[in-house]
mmCIF file of C-alpha atoms in Angstrom:
data_model
loop_
_atom_site.group_PDB
_atom_site.id
_atom_site.type_symbol
_atom_site.label_atom_id
_atom_site.label_comp_id
_atom_site.label_asym_id
_atom_site.label_seq_id
_atom_site.Cartn_x
_atom_site.Cartn_y
_atom_site.Cartn_z
ATOM 1 C CA THR A 40 37.056 -68.195 41.501
ATOM 2 C CA TRP A 41 36.354 -69.024 37.863
ATOM 3 C CA VAL A 42 36.074 -65.982 35.613
ATOM 4 C CA LEU A 43 34.378 -67.952 32.802
ATOM 5 C CA LYS A 44 32.082 -70.856 33.669
ATOM 6 C CA ASP A 45 31.037 -73.500 31.104
ATOM 7 C CA VAL A 46 31.473 -71.076 28.207
ATOM 8 C CA SER A 47 31.211 -73.096 24.987
ATOM 9 C CA PHE A 48 30.498 -71.899 21.444
ATOM 10 C CA LYS A 49 31.590 -72.336 17.816
ATOM 11 C CA VAL A 50 32.392 -69.693 15.220
ATOM 12 C CA ALA A 51 32.161 -70.918 11.630
ATOM 13 C CA ALA A 52 34.649 -69.572 9.069
ATOM 14 C CA GLY A 53 33.560 -66.194 7.699
ATOM 15 C CA LYS A 54 30.834 -65.719 10.320
ATOM 16 C CA THR A 55 30.414 -63.038 12.995
ATOM 17 C CA VAL A 56 29.735 -63.712 16.661
ATOM 18 C CA ALA A 57 28.725 -60.782 18.869
ATOM 19 C CA LEU A 58 29.429 -60.859 22.607
ATOM 20 C CA VAL A 59 27.063 -58.708 24.634
ATOM 21 C CA GLY A 60 26.613 -58.192 28.365
ATOM 22 C CA HIS A 61 27.178 -55.778 31.214
ATOM 23 C CA THR A 62 30.631 -54.719 32.431
ATOM 24 C CA GLY A 63 32.333 -57.673 34.128
ATOM 25 C CA SER A 64 30.310 -60.291 32.246
ATOM 26 C CA GLY A 65 33.426 -61.921 30.718
ATOM 27 C CA LYS A 66 33.545 -60.410 27.205
ATOM 28 C CA THR A 67 37.125 -59.103 27.443
ATOM 29 C CA SER A 68 38.301 -62.300 29.170
ATOM 30 C CA ILE A 69 37.123 -64.330 26.152
ATOM 31 C CA ILE A 70 38.979 -62.198 23.595
ATOM 32 C CA SER A 71 42.080 -62.133 25.824
ATOM 33 C CA ILE A 72 42.395 -65.935 26.022
ATOM 34 C CA LEU A 73 41.732 -66.220 22.256
ATOM 35 C CA ASN A 74 44.914 -64.162 21.815
ATOM 36 C CA ARG A 75 46.720 -66.164 24.511
ATOM 37 C CA LEU A 76 47.332 -63.033 26.542
ATOM 38 C CA TYR A 77 47.046 -65.355 29.528
ATOM 39 C CA PRO A 78 46.561 -69.102 29.882
ATOM 40 C CA TYR A 79 43.280 -70.821 30.688
ATOM 41 C CA GLN A 80 43.092 -73.512 33.348
ATOM 42 C CA SER A 81 40.497 -75.902 31.928
ATOM 43 C CA GLY A 82 38.690 -76.696 28.690
ATOM 44 C CA GLN A 83 40.018 -76.358 25.159
ATOM 45 C CA ILE A 84 40.082 -73.800 22.357
ATOM 46 C CA LEU A 85 40.431 -75.135 18.817
ATOM 47 C CA LEU A 86 41.422 -73.096 15.776
ATOM 48 C CA ASP A 87 40.889 -75.000 12.508
ATOM 49 C CA ASN A 88 40.452 -78.123 14.689
ATOM 50 C CA GLN A 89 43.932 -77.644 16.199
ATOM 51 C CA PRO A 90 44.513 -76.711 19.869
ATOM 52 C CA LEU A 91 45.343 -73.028 20.272
ATOM 53 C CA GLU A 92 48.590 -73.947 22.078
ATOM 54 C CA SER A 93 49.854 -75.867 19.024
ATOM 55 C CA TYR A 94 50.389 -72.567 17.169
ATOM 56 C CA SER A 95 53.406 -70.391 17.879
ATOM 57 C CA LEU A 96 52.505 -66.964 19.279
ATOM 58 C CA ASN A 97 53.845 -65.319 16.099
ATOM 59 C CA THR A 98 51.661 -67.493 13.859
ATOM 60 C CA LEU A 99 48.581 -67.107 16.043
ATOM 61 C CA ARG A 100 48.804 -63.363 16.524
ATOM 62 C CA GLY A 101 49.801 -62.873 12.884
ATOM 63 C CA SER A 102 46.451 -64.415 11.908
ATOM 64 C CA ILE A 103 44.349 -62.365 14.323
ATOM 65 C CA GLY A 104 43.585 -58.676 13.923
ATOM 66 C CA VAL A 105 42.590 -56.901 17.140
ATOM 67 C CA VAL A 106 40.890 -53.514 17.194
ATOM 68 C CA LEU A 107 40.367 -52.295 20.744
ATOM 69 C CA GLN A 108 38.237 -49.490 22.104
ATOM 70 C CA ASP A 109 41.324 -47.692 23.426
ATOM 71 C CA VAL A 110 43.288 -47.072 20.212
ATOM 72 C CA PHE A 111 47.052 -46.719 20.614
ATOM 73 C CA LEU A 112 48.686 -44.215 18.279
ATOM 74 C CA PHE A 113 52.328 -43.238 18.680
ATOM 75 C CA SER A 114 54.137 -40.010 17.871
ATOM 76 C CA GLY A 115 54.880 -40.161 14.137
ATOM 77 C CA SER A 116 53.201 -39.791 10.755
ATOM 78 C CA ILE A 117 49.760 -41.105 9.788
ATOM 79 C CA VAL A 118 51.381 -43.643 7.442
ATOM 80 C CA ASP A 119 53.751 -44.850 10.193
ATOM 81 C CA ASN A 120 50.799 -45.378 12.523
ATOM 82 C CA ILE A 121 48.935 -47.352 9.865
ATOM 83 C CA THR A 122 51.825 -49.567 8.702
ATOM 84 C CA LEU A 123 53.555 -49.745 12.123
ATOM 85 C CA ARG A 124 56.701 -48.890 10.112
ATOM 86 C CA ASN A 125 56.624 -52.177 8.251
ATOM 87 C CA PRO A 126 58.809 -51.511 5.165
ATOM 88 C CA SER A 127 57.162 -54.316 3.162
ATOM 89 C CA ILE A 128 53.841 -52.424 2.980
ATOM 90 C CA GLY A 129 53.680 -50.138 -0.045
ATOM 91 C CA MET A 130 51.947 -46.754 -0.147
ATOM 92 C CA ASP A 131 49.446 -48.007 -2.730
ATOM 93 C CA LYS A 132 48.179 -50.607 -0.233
ATOM 94 C CA VAL A 133 47.839 -47.957 2.478
ATOM 95 C CA VAL A 134 45.800 -45.667 0.207
ATOM 96 C CA GLU A 135 43.636 -48.583 -0.966
ATOM 97 C CA ALA A 136 42.826 -49.586 2.655
ATOM 98 C CA ALA A 137 42.145 -45.959 3.640
ATOM 99 C CA LYS A 138 39.695 -45.581 0.739
ATOM 100 C CA MET A 139 37.907 -48.800 1.726
ATOM 101 C CA ILE A 140 37.467 -47.505 5.284
ATOM 102 C CA GLY A 141 36.415 -44.065 3.980
ATOM 103 C CA MET A 142 39.321 -42.094 5.515
ATOM 104 C CA HIS A 143 41.389 -41.198 2.440
ATOM 105 C CA ASP A 144 39.727 -37.833 1.768
ATOM 106 C CA PHE A 145 40.028 -36.781 5.403
ATOM 107 C CA ILE A 146 43.732 -37.744 5.514
ATOM 108 C CA MET A 147 44.415 -35.789 2.316
ATOM 109 C CA GLN A 148 42.916 -32.659 3.929
ATOM 110 C CA LEU A 149 45.455 -32.800 6.769
ATOM 111 C CA PRO A 150 48.656 -30.719 6.443
ATOM 112 C CA GLY A 151 51.069 -33.101 4.705
ATOM 113 C CA GLY A 152 48.400 -35.746 4.056
ATOM 114 C CA TYR A 153 49.736 -39.183 4.987
ATOM 115 C CA ASP A 154 52.891 -37.523 6.376
ATOM 116 C CA TYR A 155 50.853 -35.520 8.914
ATOM 117 C CA GLN A 156 52.482 -35.900 12.328
ATOM 118 C CA VAL A 157 50.245 -37.509 14.930
ATOM 119 C CA MET A 158 50.880 -36.459 18.516
ATOM 120 C CA GLU A 159 51.427 -39.048 21.262
ATOM 121 C CA ARG A 160 48.287 -41.224 21.659
ATOM 122 C CA GLY A 161 46.669 -39.359 18.751
ATOM 123 C CA ALA A 162 45.939 -36.234 20.808
ATOM 124 C CA THR A 163 45.390 -34.095 17.678
ATOM 125 C CA LEU A 164 42.695 -36.430 16.312
ATOM 126 C CA SER A 165 39.140 -37.056 17.503
ATOM 127 C CA LEU A 166 38.115 -40.346 19.100
ATOM 128 C CA GLY A 167 36.275 -41.398 15.938
ATOM 129 C CA GLN A 168 39.244 -40.544 13.689
ATOM 130 C CA ARG A 169 41.620 -42.564 15.875
ATOM 131 C CA GLN A 170 39.233 -45.526 15.743
ATOM 132 C CA LEU A 171 39.037 -45.310 11.935
ATOM 133 C CA LEU A 172 42.843 -45.234 11.656
ATOM 134 C CA SER A 173 42.981 -48.449 13.698
ATOM 135 C CA PHE A 174 40.457 -49.989 11.251
ATOM 136 C CA ILE A 175 42.736 -49.108 8.304
ATOM 137 C CA ARG A 176 45.632 -50.734 10.190
ATOM 138 C CA ALA A 177 43.625 -53.926 10.739
ATOM 139 C CA LEU A 178 42.377 -54.065 7.139
ATOM 140 C CA LEU A 179 45.888 -53.554 5.777
ATOM 141 C CA TYR A 180 47.217 -56.604 7.627
ATOM 142 C CA ASP A 181 44.261 -58.641 6.279
ATOM 143 C CA PRO A 182 43.819 -60.983 9.270
ATOM 144 C CA ALA A 183 41.949 -64.280 8.904
ATOM 145 C CA ILE A 184 40.267 -63.663 12.267
ATOM 146 C CA LEU A 185 39.112 -60.283 13.520
ATOM 147 C CA ILE A 186 38.544 -59.415 17.180
ATOM 148 C CA LEU A 187 36.773 -56.115 17.567
ATOM 149 C CA ASP A 188 35.829 -54.096 20.620
ATOM 150 C CA GLU A 189 33.718 -51.592 18.747
ATOM 151 C CA ALA A 190 32.591 -49.402 21.652
ATOM 152 C CA THR A 191 32.897 -45.702 21.072
ATOM 153 C CA SER A 192 31.284 -43.010 23.177
ATOM 154 C CA SER A 193 31.050 -39.249 22.723
ATOM 155 C CA ILE A 194 31.616 -39.293 18.969
ATOM 156 C CA ASP A 195 29.793 -37.154 16.437
ATOM 157 C CA THR A 196 27.109 -38.560 14.133
ATOM 158 C CA GLU A 197 29.295 -38.333 11.010
ATOM 159 C CA SER A 198 32.091 -40.369 12.641
ATOM 160 C CA GLU A 199 29.540 -42.891 13.911
ATOM 161 C CA GLN A 200 28.177 -43.437 10.381
ATOM 162 C CA MET A 201 31.714 -43.839 9.016
ATOM 163 C CA ILE A 202 32.578 -46.307 11.798
ATOM 164 C CA GLU A 203 29.436 -48.316 11.037
ATOM 165 C CA LYS A 204 30.422 -48.600 7.356
ATOM 166 C CA ALA A 205 34.032 -49.372 8.314
ATOM 167 C CA ILE A 206 32.922 -52.221 10.598
ATOM 168 C CA ASP A 207 30.863 -53.675 7.734
ATOM 169 C CA THR A 208 33.953 -53.498 5.480
ATOM 170 C CA LEU A 209 36.193 -55.090 8.111
ATOM 171 C CA ILE A 210 33.984 -58.057 9.013
ATOM 172 C CA LYS A 211 32.791 -58.889 5.488
ATOM 173 C CA GLY A 212 33.813 -62.500 4.734
ATOM 174 C CA ARG A 213 36.059 -62.583 7.795
ATOM 175 C CA THR A 214 35.701 -64.741 10.909
ATOM 176 C CA SER A 215 34.883 -62.144 13.559
ATOM 177 C CA VAL A 216 34.374 -62.059 17.307
ATOM 178 C CA VAL A 217 32.906 -58.693 18.217
ATOM 179 C CA ILE A 218 32.290 -57.144 21.617
ATOM 180 C CA ALA A 219 29.212 -55.369 20.329
ATOM 181 C CA HIS A 220 27.687 -52.202 21.737
ATOM 182 C CA ARG A 221 25.979 -50.741 18.681
ATOM 183 C CA LEU A 222 22.568 -52.158 17.903
ATOM 184 C CA SER A 223 23.412 -52.118 14.165
ATOM 185 C CA THR A 224 26.439 -54.404 14.693
ATOM 186 C CA ILE A 225 24.565 -56.703 17.069
ATOM 187 C CA ARG A 226 21.665 -57.136 14.627
ATOM 188 C CA LYS A 227 23.980 -58.093 11.752
ATOM 189 C CA ALA A 228 25.855 -60.774 13.736
ATOM 190 C CA ASP A 229 25.232 -64.404 12.738
ATOM 191 C CA THR A 230 25.172 -65.410 16.404
ATOM 192 C CA ILE A 231 24.728 -63.294 19.531
ATOM 193 C CA ILE A 232 26.098 -64.598 22.833
ATOM 194 C CA VAL A 233 24.678 -62.930 25.934
ATOM 195 C CA LEU A 234 27.040 -63.116 28.911
ATOM 196 C CA ASP A 235 26.455 -62.396 32.584
ATOM 197 C CA LYS A 236 28.972 -62.966 35.396
ATOM 198 C CA GLY A 237 31.102 -65.270 33.241
ATOM 199 C CA GLU A 238 28.246 -67.460 32.036
ATOM 200 C CA ILE A 239 26.326 -67.711 28.773
ATOM 201 C CA LYS A 240 22.732 -66.718 29.471
ATOM 202 C CA GLU A 241 21.387 -66.847 25.906
ATOM 203 C CA MET A 242 22.606 -67.561 22.386
ATOM 204 C CA GLY A 243 20.923 -67.013 19.008
ATOM 205 C CA THR A 244 20.138 -64.421 16.333
ATOM 206 C CA HIS A 245 18.783 -60.951 17.131
ATOM 207 C CA ASN A 246 15.206 -61.874 16.171
ATOM 208 C CA GLU A 247 15.281 -65.185 18.061
ATOM 209 C CA LEU A 248 16.493 -63.532 21.261
ATOM 210 C CA VAL A 249 14.058 -60.607 21.047
ATOM 211 C CA GLU A 250 11.160 -63.040 20.583
ATOM 212 C CA LYS A 251 12.370 -65.016 23.591
ATOM 213 C CA GLY A 252 11.821 -61.922 25.731
ATOM 214 C CA GLY A 253 14.621 -62.750 28.165
ATOM 215 C CA PHE A 254 17.981 -61.304 29.175
ATOM 216 C CA TYR A 255 18.868 -59.980 25.698
ATOM 217 C CA ALA A 256 15.446 -58.394 25.129
ATOM 218 C CA SER A 257 15.795 -56.433 28.386
ATOM 219 C CA LEU A 258 19.339 -55.294 27.371
ATOM 220 C CA ILE A 259 17.982 -54.004 24.045
ATOM 221 C CA GLU A 260 15.091 -52.238 25.798
ATOM 222 C CA MET A 261 17.555 -50.491 28.123
ATOM 223 C CA GLN A 262 19.729 -49.443 25.183
ATOM 224 C CA MET A 263 16.756 -48.097 23.216
ATOM 225 C CA ALA A 264 15.563 -46.150 26.275
ATOM 226 C CA SER A 265 18.995 -44.531 26.725
ATOM 227 C CA ILE A 266 19.180 -43.668 22.982
ATOM 228 C CA ASN A 267 15.718 -42.071 23.113
ATOM 229 C CA ALA A 268 16.633 -40.129 26.264
ATOM 230 C CA ALA A 269 19.851 -38.876 24.627
ATOM 231 C CA ASN A 270 17.945 -37.787 21.502
ATOM 232 C CA LYS A 271 15.404 -35.849 23.592
ATOM 233 C CA SER A 272 18.145 -34.042 25.489
#
């Protein structure tokens, strides 16, 4: 049984492609094979016109920054979690990245600042704060390609606004493939790919797809209805 069927698209350098669709539509499968987490059985993926397999895993994964919905933080300091204990990254770079993401002031308010000890899996931090730390980590490594699963649920409005700004900072001028859930991120994407059961149903800009009144338009309507219902409650 093919997980992805006739999926074909191009991402130009410095552009953002948003993948949208229901659970099980194939979004995560696409970002997994881009990272060569598992092999694909047919077709071809080209990076700078070279087959993906022609790059060593170190080179490929060193060029791709991945920010997932489930952020992994280990027991250690804030700075260790950001740099992944890479001794070649100076403190000035860490602070610069934290300021760009908008987290520096928050970190400085913690006991010990950047030396604040994070519990296993970031238990002492909120979901939004953990997500923002992972953004600093990605920005610090300055990847040529960014893969972003930007879903966050149950976060406060302040964190959501910070995350929105942080996403803008991260994707600016960077080739990005985003599993998009926020309407703001979807709207800003250069191309939106609508997936369903492993197939591309629609492709285009936000305005083009809304005007078409098809699969994407109904997804947006459902999202707006759920946002309005949440606001009323």
